[in-house]
Each structure stands twice: as C-alpha cells, then as structure tokens.
C-alpha cells in the first residue's frame, strides 16, 4: 500500500539545548534561513507524503503558526517588493496538509507515536523524528518507503555507529536480505556493552504498520520510565516482518549543540545565500588555529 501519511513526533522537552529551548521549540531553531522542522517536512514531501501529523505540546505552538498564512506580513512584503521573501513565506505554509495533535504528558517517543492512531487509520505510515535532520541524494524516508513497499512490511532506517556510541541508540539484531536491506529479528534500547546485538543503530526514520498502535497501547514504561518505541518495535518484529535499510545520507542529531552546529554549517555551505562568504570566513578563521 502506498505511504502518504507521516508523523513527526516533536513533543520532547529538549533538555540538551537549554536554555535556548526553554521558550523556543528546538524544532524552530533556525538552520541558515529555515527552522529545523521545515527540513523534515520537506524531506517527507519530497518522498511523496501528502498528510503530516506533528505531535506537539503546550510549549510548541510556534510550529502551528509557522506553517500558517500570515496576511499582514505577506501584504507588507508584497508592498515592498520583497518577492523572494514573500515566496518563501508562502511556500512554507503550502508545503503539505499539516495536522497537529498534542501529547499531553511527556511519556516518551512510543507514547507520542501512539497519539497518531486516529490520524493514521489502517495504513502504513512514515515517522520522522523532529530533531533528526538528513542530508541525502534521495530523501531518507523515501529510501525506507521503497523498501517497505517492496517487502510489504515495516522498515527502519539504520547506520553503523561505533561501539562506544551504540549505548545512546537502539542496537539491532539483523540478517542480510538484499543489498543494503536487512531482516530485523530483535532490538534493544540504549544497550549495555553485553547487550549489544550489532553496531547498526536506528536513526530517526521509520515506516510502521498500524499494528504498532495496539502494541504501544499495552506497553509498560521502559528505559527512563518512558514508553519506548524500541520496545514496541521489538514486539512488532517478532509478530511481523521488519526490515532495516542502511540508508544513503548523513544524519544530524540537531537536538544537541554539536549536531545542530554541524548541520547548520553543512547546510550553509550548500546554500546560495551563504556558501561563498562562509567558505571565505572558514578559511580565514582556520588560520587562527
Ligand atoms: P529525544 O530524547 O531525542 O528528544 O526524543 P527530547 O526528549 O526532546 O530531548 P532531550 O533528550 O530532552 O534533549 C526523540 C524524539 O522524540 C520526541 C522528541 O521531540 C524527539 O523528536 N519525543 C520524545 C516526543 O515527541 N515525546 C516524548 O515524550 C519524548
């Protein structure tokens, strides 16, 4: 079945980016000239997604406003012939059909995704984490959708990380299937060294089947007292087929300062408005090191 719906969980507290994220959602922090969340919405749209549900909370209404029209601003830009700015402001509001639901309590990623049950209905759907930004030739979620459609099952986006780093992610037990696609038979969240299945970690992109909702509804809190998506995926891969796609592209965790800065620099080096001067600035700066 064609995947046309996506869910973006963005209701986390953003404690790794404080104090900035005390009042500004981390998804709204600008990377060059767009907020981080727009890169994610654009990735979904480029992969053929039409309807997007953003899971928010009471501190994140700036996101709803961002994807809305702003007539007073647009009239002003029009009157002063700021055509580029006007087009960009309008484009953001017209990117996709965007819906919102609140996660009323911060009970974990699994709980946030469960809030999408009514939106999703009875079809497979994409999940893009609100603070994982990708740079890739083919949209990463599109690579997963392709695999999910081919093998008619859930798909998770993975890459290998170092043994030291895997304890921050979920580690997967995998068997090669075809090319960069693997069959998943188990997962563990934030493994201790003796629990590591492999260095393949899930990195912020998923295509899930609606079977996940019944699983999440009945899950007990896991690591950190939260309803963990990984625990849900573990059950899902035991009852149905699940594949892992070792995707092409670079993933940035923009929920921490380092990932945020690396992404900002890389996107700025690609951007026509900033590319030239930033390269010159970096070269100049490098002389000081
Ligand atoms: P993270 O743990 O990376 O984000 O959650 P966080 O909780 O916002 O950040 P820190 O760790 O306090 O800095 C992964 C994704 O799951 C979402 C987050 O918004 C992020 O996109 N999430 C997490 C929810 O939507 N709800 C939750 O209860 C927890």
mmCIF file of C-alpha atoms and ligand atoms in Angstrom:
data_model
loop_
_atom_site.group_PDB
_atom_site.id
_atom_site.type_symbol
_atom_site.label_atom_id
_atom_site.label_comp_id
_atom_site.label_asym_id
_atom_site.label_seq_id
_atom_site.Cartn_x
_atom_site.Cartn_y
_atom_site.Cartn_z
ATOM 1 C CA UNK A 1 0.000 0.000 0.000
ATOM 2 C CA UNK A 2 1.262 3.497 -0.898
ATOM 3 C CA UNK A 3 2.596 5.510 2.050
ATOM 4 C CA UNK A 4 1.051 9.003 2.008
ATOM 5 C CA UNK A 5 0.949 9.896 5.713
ATOM 6 C CA UNK A 6 3.759 10.879 8.032
ATOM 7 C CA UNK A 7 4.027 11.523 11.743
ATOM 8 C CA UNK A 8 6.637 13.876 13.200
ATOM 9 C CA UNK A 9 6.986 13.447 16.973
ATOM 10 C CA UNK A 10 8.149 16.826 18.264
ATOM 11 C CA UNK A 11 6.851 16.900 21.828
ATOM 12 C CA UNK A 12 10.118 16.245 23.661
ATOM 13 C CA UNK A 13 11.373 18.716 26.247
ATOM 14 C CA UNK A 14 14.659 19.465 24.507
ATOM 15 C CA UNK A 15 16.719 19.424 27.686
ATOM 16 C CA UNK A 16 20.005 19.071 25.780
ATOM 17 C CA UNK A 17 19.608 22.513 24.217
ATOM 18 C CA UNK A 18 18.743 24.553 27.282
ATOM 19 C CA UNK A 19 18.445 27.420 27.956
ATOM 20 C CA UNK A 20 17.550 28.203 24.299
ATOM 21 C CA UNK A 21 14.749 25.622 24.261
ATOM 22 C CA UNK A 22 13.094 26.871 27.434
ATOM 23 C CA UNK A 23 10.721 29.010 25.357
ATOM 24 C CA UNK A 24 11.658 28.302 21.710
ATOM 25 C CA UNK A 25 10.918 24.768 20.489
ATOM 26 C CA UNK A 26 14.170 23.172 19.306
ATOM 27 C CA UNK A 27 12.396 22.328 16.042
ATOM 28 C CA UNK A 28 12.007 26.093 15.452
ATOM 29 C CA UNK A 29 15.684 26.989 15.845
ATOM 30 C CA UNK A 30 16.871 28.392 12.508
ATOM 31 C CA UNK A 31 19.356 26.444 10.408
ATOM 32 C CA UNK A 32 20.554 29.080 7.907
ATOM 33 C CA UNK A 33 17.193 30.649 6.940
ATOM 34 C CA UNK A 34 14.656 27.935 7.815
ATOM 35 C CA UNK A 35 13.607 26.312 11.079
ATOM 36 C CA UNK A 36 14.812 22.749 11.584
ATOM 37 C CA UNK A 37 11.277 21.320 11.308
ATOM 38 C CA UNK A 38 10.973 22.609 7.726
ATOM 39 C CA UNK A 39 13.865 20.410 6.559
ATOM 40 C CA UNK A 40 11.947 17.416 7.893
ATOM 41 C CA UNK A 41 8.646 18.403 6.320
ATOM 42 C CA UNK A 42 10.475 18.980 3.002
ATOM 43 C CA UNK A 43 12.074 15.540 3.194
ATOM 44 C CA UNK A 44 8.643 13.939 3.698
ATOM 45 C CA UNK A 45 7.073 15.918 0.856
ATOM 46 C CA UNK A 46 9.959 15.043 -1.493
ATOM 47 C CA UNK A 47 9.213 11.375 -0.768
ATOM 48 C CA UNK A 48 5.563 11.719 -1.830
ATOM 49 C CA UNK A 49 3.968 12.275 1.590
ATOM 50 C CA UNK A 50 0.787 14.374 1.439
ATOM 51 C CA UNK A 51 -0.535 14.479 5.005
ATOM 52 C CA UNK A 52 1.674 15.169 8.008
ATOM 53 C CA UNK A 53 0.788 14.998 11.688
ATOM 54 C CA UNK A 54 3.100 16.864 14.057
ATOM 55 C CA UNK A 55 2.898 15.705 17.674
ATOM 56 C CA UNK A 56 3.423 18.820 19.796
ATOM 57 C CA UNK A 57 2.889 20.011 23.346
ATOM 58 C CA UNK A 58 1.732 23.181 25.068
ATOM 59 C CA UNK A 59 5.097 24.902 24.607
ATOM 60 C CA UNK A 60 5.314 24.322 20.861
ATOM 61 C CA UNK A 61 2.530 26.310 19.208
ATOM 62 C CA UNK A 62 5.131 28.324 17.263
ATOM 63 C CA UNK A 63 5.180 25.360 14.868
ATOM 64 C CA UNK A 64 1.456 25.631 14.050
ATOM 65 C CA UNK A 65 1.885 29.361 13.424
ATOM 66 C CA UNK A 66 4.888 28.788 11.188
ATOM 67 C CA UNK A 67 3.032 26.581 8.713
ATOM 68 C CA UNK A 68 0.070 29.001 8.588
ATOM 69 C CA UNK A 69 -0.513 32.082 6.381
ATOM 70 C CA UNK A 70 0.428 35.495 7.811
ATOM 71 C CA UNK A 71 -1.554 38.040 5.735
ATOM 72 C CA UNK A 72 -0.203 41.246 7.369
ATOM 73 C CA UNK A 73 3.393 40.149 6.818
ATOM 74 C CA UNK A 74 2.705 38.953 3.288
ATOM 75 C CA UNK A 75 0.987 42.279 2.377
ATOM 76 C CA UNK A 76 3.980 44.185 3.720
ATOM 77 C CA UNK A 77 6.460 42.025 1.762
ATOM 78 C CA UNK A 78 4.330 42.420 -1.356
ATOM 79 C CA UNK A 79 4.158 46.222 -0.987
ATOM 80 C CA UNK A 80 7.920 46.474 -0.550
ATOM 81 C CA UNK A 81 8.537 44.068 -3.470
ATOM 82 C CA UNK A 82 10.400 41.562 -1.367
ATOM 83 C CA UNK A 83 9.432 38.832 -3.795
ATOM 84 C CA UNK A 84 11.905 36.178 -2.672
ATOM 85 C CA UNK A 85 10.933 36.510 0.983
ATOM 86 C CA UNK A 86 7.232 36.517 0.099
ATOM 87 C CA UNK A 87 7.594 33.351 -1.982
ATOM 88 C CA UNK A 88 9.495 31.583 0.808
ATOM 89 C CA UNK A 89 6.994 32.592 3.492
ATOM 90 C CA UNK A 90 4.092 31.321 1.337
ATOM 91 C CA UNK A 91 5.925 28.140 0.308
ATOM 92 C CA UNK A 92 6.353 27.051 3.922
ATOM 93 C CA UNK A 93 2.608 27.369 4.519
ATOM 94 C CA UNK A 94 1.726 25.457 1.339
ATOM 95 C CA UNK A 95 4.186 22.552 1.662
ATOM 96 C CA UNK A 96 1.698 19.880 2.771
ATOM 97 C CA UNK A 97 -1.534 19.255 4.673
ATOM 98 C CA UNK A 98 -0.233 19.627 8.202
ATOM 99 C CA UNK A 99 -2.217 18.472 11.228
ATOM 100 C CA UNK A 100 -1.366 18.699 14.916
ATOM 101 C CA UNK A 101 -2.090 16.662 18.000
ATOM 102 C CA UNK A 102 -0.825 17.274 21.494
ATOM 103 C CA UNK A 103 0.964 14.778 23.634
ATOM 104 C CA UNK A 104 -0.492 15.958 26.926
ATOM 105 C CA UNK A 105 2.186 14.327 29.053
ATOM 106 C CA UNK A 106 5.819 13.740 28.067
ATOM 107 C CA UNK A 107 5.685 9.979 28.387
ATOM 108 C CA UNK A 108 8.191 9.032 25.710
ATOM 109 C CA UNK A 109 8.537 8.584 21.960
ATOM 110 C CA UNK A 110 6.351 5.449 21.878
ATOM 111 C CA UNK A 111 3.560 7.352 23.619
ATOM 112 C CA UNK A 112 3.946 10.310 21.215
ATOM 113 C CA UNK A 113 3.545 7.991 18.216
ATOM 114 C CA UNK A 114 0.542 6.306 19.806
ATOM 115 C CA UNK A 115 -1.161 9.736 19.736
ATOM 116 C CA UNK A 116 -1.208 9.407 15.926
ATOM 117 C CA UNK A 117 -3.528 6.384 15.962
ATOM 118 C CA UNK A 118 -6.685 8.169 14.782
ATOM 119 C CA UNK A 119 -4.807 10.184 12.145
ATOM 120 C CA UNK A 120 -3.152 7.111 10.660
ATOM 121 C CA UNK A 121 -6.136 4.746 10.461
ATOM 122 C CA UNK A 122 -5.402 1.462 8.754
ATOM 123 C CA UNK A 123 -2.402 2.113 6.526
ATOM 124 C CA UNK A 124 1.375 2.044 6.795
ATOM 125 C CA UNK A 125 2.838 5.425 7.720
ATOM 126 C CA UNK A 126 6.179 7.196 7.889
ATOM 127 C CA UNK A 127 7.761 8.512 11.100
ATOM 128 C CA UNK A 128 10.433 11.230 11.029
ATOM 129 C CA UNK A 129 11.851 12.313 14.384
ATOM 130 C CA UNK A 130 11.626 16.054 14.895
ATOM 131 C CA UNK A 131 15.280 16.537 15.750
ATOM 132 C CA UNK A 132 16.954 14.172 13.277
ATOM 133 C CA UNK A 133 17.838 16.025 10.095
ATOM 134 C CA UNK A 134 19.114 14.218 6.997
ATOM 135 C CA UNK A 135 21.225 15.298 4.033
ATOM 136 C CA UNK A 136 20.888 12.758 1.240
ATOM 137 C CA UNK A 137 20.628 12.494 -2.541
ATOM 138 C CA UNK A 138 17.357 10.551 -2.224
ATOM 139 C CA UNK A 139 15.156 11.521 0.752
ATOM 140 C CA UNK A 140 15.960 9.027 3.504
ATOM 141 C CA UNK A 141 12.281 8.426 4.270
ATOM 142 C CA UNK A 142 11.806 7.728 0.542
ATOM 143 C CA UNK A 143 14.503 5.032 0.701
ATOM 144 C CA UNK A 144 12.576 3.401 3.549
ATOM 145 C CA UNK A 145 9.215 3.708 1.829
ATOM 146 C CA UNK A 146 10.667 1.926 -1.200
ATOM 147 C CA UNK A 147 11.868 -0.992 0.940
ATOM 148 C CA UNK A 148 8.635 -1.112 2.909
ATOM 149 C CA UNK A 149 6.589 -1.254 -0.301
ATOM 150 C CA UNK A 150 8.857 -3.882 -1.837
ATOM 151 C CA UNK A 151 8.893 -6.217 1.182
ATOM 152 C CA UNK A 152 5.370 -5.246 2.364
ATOM 153 C CA UNK A 153 6.403 -4.662 5.942
ATOM 154 C CA UNK A 154 7.727 -2.116 8.451
ATOM 155 C CA UNK A 155 11.146 -0.596 7.737
ATOM 156 C CA UNK A 156 13.615 1.206 9.985
ATOM 157 C CA UNK A 157 16.479 3.464 8.874
ATOM 158 C CA UNK A 158 19.848 2.361 10.233
ATOM 159 C CA UNK A 159 23.540 3.091 10.011
ATOM 160 C CA UNK A 160 26.544 1.641 11.771
ATOM 161 C CA UNK A 161 27.863 3.628 14.717
ATOM 162 C CA UNK A 162 30.878 2.997 16.934
ATOM 163 C CA UNK A 163 30.687 0.528 19.830
ATOM 164 C CA UNK A 164 31.079 3.459 22.228
ATOM 165 C CA UNK A 165 28.196 5.350 20.614
ATOM 166 C CA UNK A 166 25.694 2.492 20.319
ATOM 167 C CA UNK A 167 24.737 2.801 24.007
ATOM 168 C CA UNK A 168 22.976 6.075 23.092
ATOM 169 C CA UNK A 169 20.827 4.418 20.422
ATOM 170 C CA UNK A 170 18.964 1.163 19.880
ATOM 171 C CA UNK A 171 21.009 -1.766 18.616
ATOM 172 C CA UNK A 172 19.540 -4.231 16.104
ATOM 173 C CA UNK A 173 19.869 -7.942 15.516
ATOM 174 C CA UNK A 174 19.963 -8.237 11.719
ATOM 175 C CA UNK A 175 20.468 -10.768 8.915
ATOM 176 C CA UNK A 176 21.417 -9.652 5.366
ATOM 177 C CA UNK A 177 18.444 -9.733 2.981
ATOM 178 C CA UNK A 178 19.406 -7.887 -0.214
ATOM 179 C CA UNK A 179 21.955 -5.099 -0.857
ATOM 180 C CA UNK A 180 21.594 -2.530 1.918
ATOM 181 C CA UNK A 181 18.441 -4.171 3.317
ATOM 182 C CA UNK A 182 18.453 -6.494 6.350
ATOM 183 C CA UNK A 183 15.860 -8.532 8.184
ATOM 184 C CA UNK A 184 15.391 -7.409 11.795
ATOM 185 C CA UNK A 185 14.737 -10.042 14.468
ATOM 186 C CA UNK A 186 15.361 -8.071 17.673
ATOM 187 C CA UNK A 187 16.238 -4.643 19.086
ATOM 188 C CA UNK A 188 17.443 -3.254 22.376
ATOM 189 C CA UNK A 189 17.238 0.368 23.564
ATOM 190 C CA UNK A 190 20.397 2.012 24.938
ATOM 191 C CA UNK A 191 22.195 -1.340 25.371
ATOM 192 C CA UNK A 192 24.896 -2.032 27.929
ATOM 193 C CA UNK A 193 28.036 -3.473 26.314
ATOM 194 C CA UNK A 194 26.980 -7.097 26.913
ATOM 195 C CA UNK A 195 23.535 -6.438 25.389
ATOM 196 C CA UNK A 196 24.733 -5.057 22.032
ATOM 197 C CA UNK A 197 23.341 -7.070 19.083
ATOM 198 C CA UNK A 198 25.256 -5.167 16.385
ATOM 199 C CA UNK A 199 26.581 -1.690 15.663
ATOM 200 C CA UNK A 200 23.548 -0.984 13.485
ATOM 201 C CA UNK A 201 21.531 1.741 15.201
ATOM 202 C CA UNK A 202 18.092 3.087 14.323
ATOM 203 C CA UNK A 203 18.492 6.735 13.332
ATOM 204 C CA UNK A 204 15.252 8.676 13.329
ATOM 205 C CA UNK A 205 13.344 7.330 10.314
ATOM 206 C CA UNK A 206 10.730 4.558 10.212
ATOM 207 C CA UNK A 207 7.874 3.207 8.143
ATOM 208 C CA UNK A 208 5.459 1.481 10.511
ATOM 209 C CA UNK A 209 2.326 -0.583 10.142
ATOM 210 C CA UNK A 210 -0.808 0.205 12.174
ATOM 211 C CA UNK A 211 -0.186 -2.961 14.221
ATOM 212 C CA UNK A 212 2.238 -0.802 16.237
ATOM 213 C CA UNK A 213 -0.656 1.061 17.909
ATOM 214 C CA UNK A 214 -2.098 -1.928 19.786
ATOM 215 C CA UNK A 215 1.418 -2.825 20.869
ATOM 216 C CA UNK A 216 2.197 0.694 22.134
ATOM 217 C CA UNK A 217 -1.128 0.919 23.932
ATOM 218 C CA UNK A 218 -0.251 -2.111 26.062
ATOM 219 C CA UNK A 219 3.438 -1.392 26.695
ATOM 220 C CA UNK A 220 4.828 -0.790 30.153
ATOM 221 C CA UNK A 221 7.318 2.038 30.630
ATOM 222 C CA UNK A 222 10.878 1.014 29.712
ATOM 223 C CA UNK A 223 14.275 2.796 29.886
ATOM 224 C CA UNK A 224 13.940 6.153 31.695
ATOM 225 C CA UNK A 225 10.354 5.359 32.764
ATOM 226 C CA UNK A 226 9.128 6.255 29.240
ATOM 227 C CA UNK A 227 7.033 4.305 26.725
ATOM 228 C CA UNK A 228 9.859 3.351 24.386
ATOM 229 C CA UNK A 229 9.264 2.977 20.664
ATOM 230 C CA UNK A 230 12.106 0.431 20.608
ATOM 231 C CA UNK A 231 10.163 -1.866 22.954
ATOM 232 C CA UNK A 232 7.198 -1.598 20.587
ATOM 233 C CA UNK A 233 9.384 -2.331 17.545
ATOM 234 C CA UNK A 234 10.810 -5.362 19.310
ATOM 235 C CA UNK A 235 7.301 -6.833 19.598
ATOM 236 C CA UNK A 236 6.403 -5.778 16.062
ATOM 237 C CA UNK A 237 9.419 -7.522 14.519
ATOM 238 C CA UNK A 238 8.559 -10.707 16.425
ATOM 239 C CA UNK A 239 4.978 -10.822 15.169
ATOM 240 C CA UNK A 240 5.501 -9.441 11.619
ATOM 241 C CA UNK A 241 8.320 -8.992 9.164
ATOM 242 C CA UNK A 242 10.522 -5.906 9.627
ATOM 243 C CA UNK A 243 13.447 -4.735 7.509
ATOM 244 C CA UNK A 244 16.300 -2.353 8.237
ATOM 245 C CA UNK A 245 17.627 -0.089 5.476
ATOM 246 C CA UNK A 246 21.258 1.022 5.736
ATOM 247 C CA UNK A 247 20.365 4.345 4.165
ATOM 248 C CA UNK A 248 22.476 6.639 1.985
ATOM 249 C CA UNK A 249 22.894 10.062 3.541
ATOM 250 C CA UNK A 250 24.159 11.840 6.614
ATOM 251 C CA UNK A 251 22.099 12.169 9.749
ATOM 252 C CA UNK A 252 22.497 15.050 12.198
ATOM 253 C CA UNK A 253 21.108 14.948 15.728
ATOM 254 C CA UNK A 254 20.087 18.589 15.916
ATOM 255 C CA UNK A 255 18.781 18.059 19.447
ATOM 256 C CA UNK A 256 22.287 18.699 20.756
ATOM 257 C CA UNK A 257 24.578 21.675 20.228
ATOM 258 C CA UNK A 258 27.238 19.805 18.250
ATOM 259 C CA UNK A 259 24.824 18.171 15.790
ATOM 260 C CA UNK A 260 22.941 21.428 15.411
ATOM 261 C CA UNK A 261 26.099 23.383 14.564
ATOM 262 C CA UNK A 262 27.431 20.717 12.171
ATOM 263 C CA UNK A 263 24.123 20.647 10.304
ATOM 264 C CA UNK A 264 23.957 24.431 10.172
ATOM 265 C CA UNK A 265 27.476 24.675 8.750
ATOM 266 C CA UNK A 266 26.906 21.931 6.159
ATOM 267 C CA UNK A 267 23.584 23.400 5.002
ATOM 268 C CA UNK A 268 25.083 26.905 4.911
ATOM 269 C CA UNK A 269 27.955 25.629 2.750
ATOM 270 C CA UNK A 270 25.325 24.347 0.281
ATOM 271 C CA UNK A 271 23.147 27.445 0.316
ATOM 272 C CA UNK A 272 23.425 30.080 -2.456
ATOM 273 C CA UNK A 273 22.916 32.924 0.046
ATOM 274 C CA UNK A 274 25.720 31.869 2.380
ATOM 275 C CA UNK A 275 28.031 29.447 0.562
ATOM 276 C CA UNK A 276 30.591 31.933 -0.755
ATOM 277 C CA UNK A 277 31.181 34.107 2.270
ATOM 278 C CA UNK A 278 31.061 31.196 4.706
ATOM 279 C CA UNK A 279 33.821 29.349 2.827
ATOM 280 C CA UNK A 280 35.954 32.511 2.871
ATOM 281 C CA UNK A 281 35.174 33.036 6.565
ATOM 282 C CA UNK A 282 36.104 29.451 7.492
ATOM 283 C CA UNK A 283 39.400 29.701 5.562
ATOM 284 C CA UNK A 284 40.189 32.961 7.317
ATOM 285 C CA UNK A 285 39.271 31.517 10.710
ATOM 286 C CA UNK A 286 41.327 28.344 10.149
ATOM 287 C CA UNK A 287 44.486 30.472 10.056
ATOM 288 C CA UNK A 288 43.937 31.205 13.745
ATOM 289 C CA UNK A 289 44.045 27.506 14.776
HETATM 290 P P1 LIG B 1 14.797 12.938 22.266
HETATM 291 O O1 LIG B 1 15.060 12.291 23.554
HETATM 292 O O2 LIG B 1 15.869 12.982 21.245
HETATM 293 O O3 LIG B 1 14.317 14.430 22.426
HETATM 294 O O4 LIG B 1 13.492 12.306 21.625
HETATM 295 P P2 LIG B 1 13.885 15.277 23.677
HETATM 296 O O5 LIG B 1 13.222 14.437 24.687
HETATM 297 O O6 LIG B 1 13.122 16.456 23.142
HETATM 298 O O7 LIG B 1 15.274 15.896 24.047
HETATM 299 P P3 LIG B 1 16.220 15.886 25.289
HETATM 300 O O8 LIG B 1 16.785 14.483 25.325
HETATM 301 O O9 LIG B 1 15.432 16.283 26.489
HETATM 302 O O10 LIG B 1 17.224 16.917 24.898
HETATM 303 C C1 LIG B 1 13.425 11.830 20.289
HETATM 304 C C2 LIG B 1 12.208 12.389 19.570
HETATM 305 O O11 LIG B 1 11.019 12.017 20.242
HETATM 306 C C3 LIG B 1 10.234 13.143 20.547
HETATM 307 C C4 LIG B 1 11.204 14.319 20.575
HETATM 308 O O12 LIG B 1 10.530 15.525 20.294
HETATM 309 C C5 LIG B 1 12.207 13.908 19.507
HETATM 310 O O13 LIG B 1 11.759 14.260 18.223
HETATM 311 N N1 LIG B 1 9.552 12.901 21.845
HETATM 312 C C6 LIG B 1 10.261 12.423 22.907
HETATM 313 C C7 LIG B 1 8.207 13.146 21.964
HETATM 314 O O14 LIG B 1 7.544 13.600 20.983
HETATM 315 N N2 LIG B 1 7.597 12.908 23.155
HETATM 316 C C8 LIG B 1 8.272 12.426 24.236
HETATM 317 O O15 LIG B 1 7.634 12.215 25.300
HETATM 318 C C9 LIG B 1 9.644 12.183 24.108
#
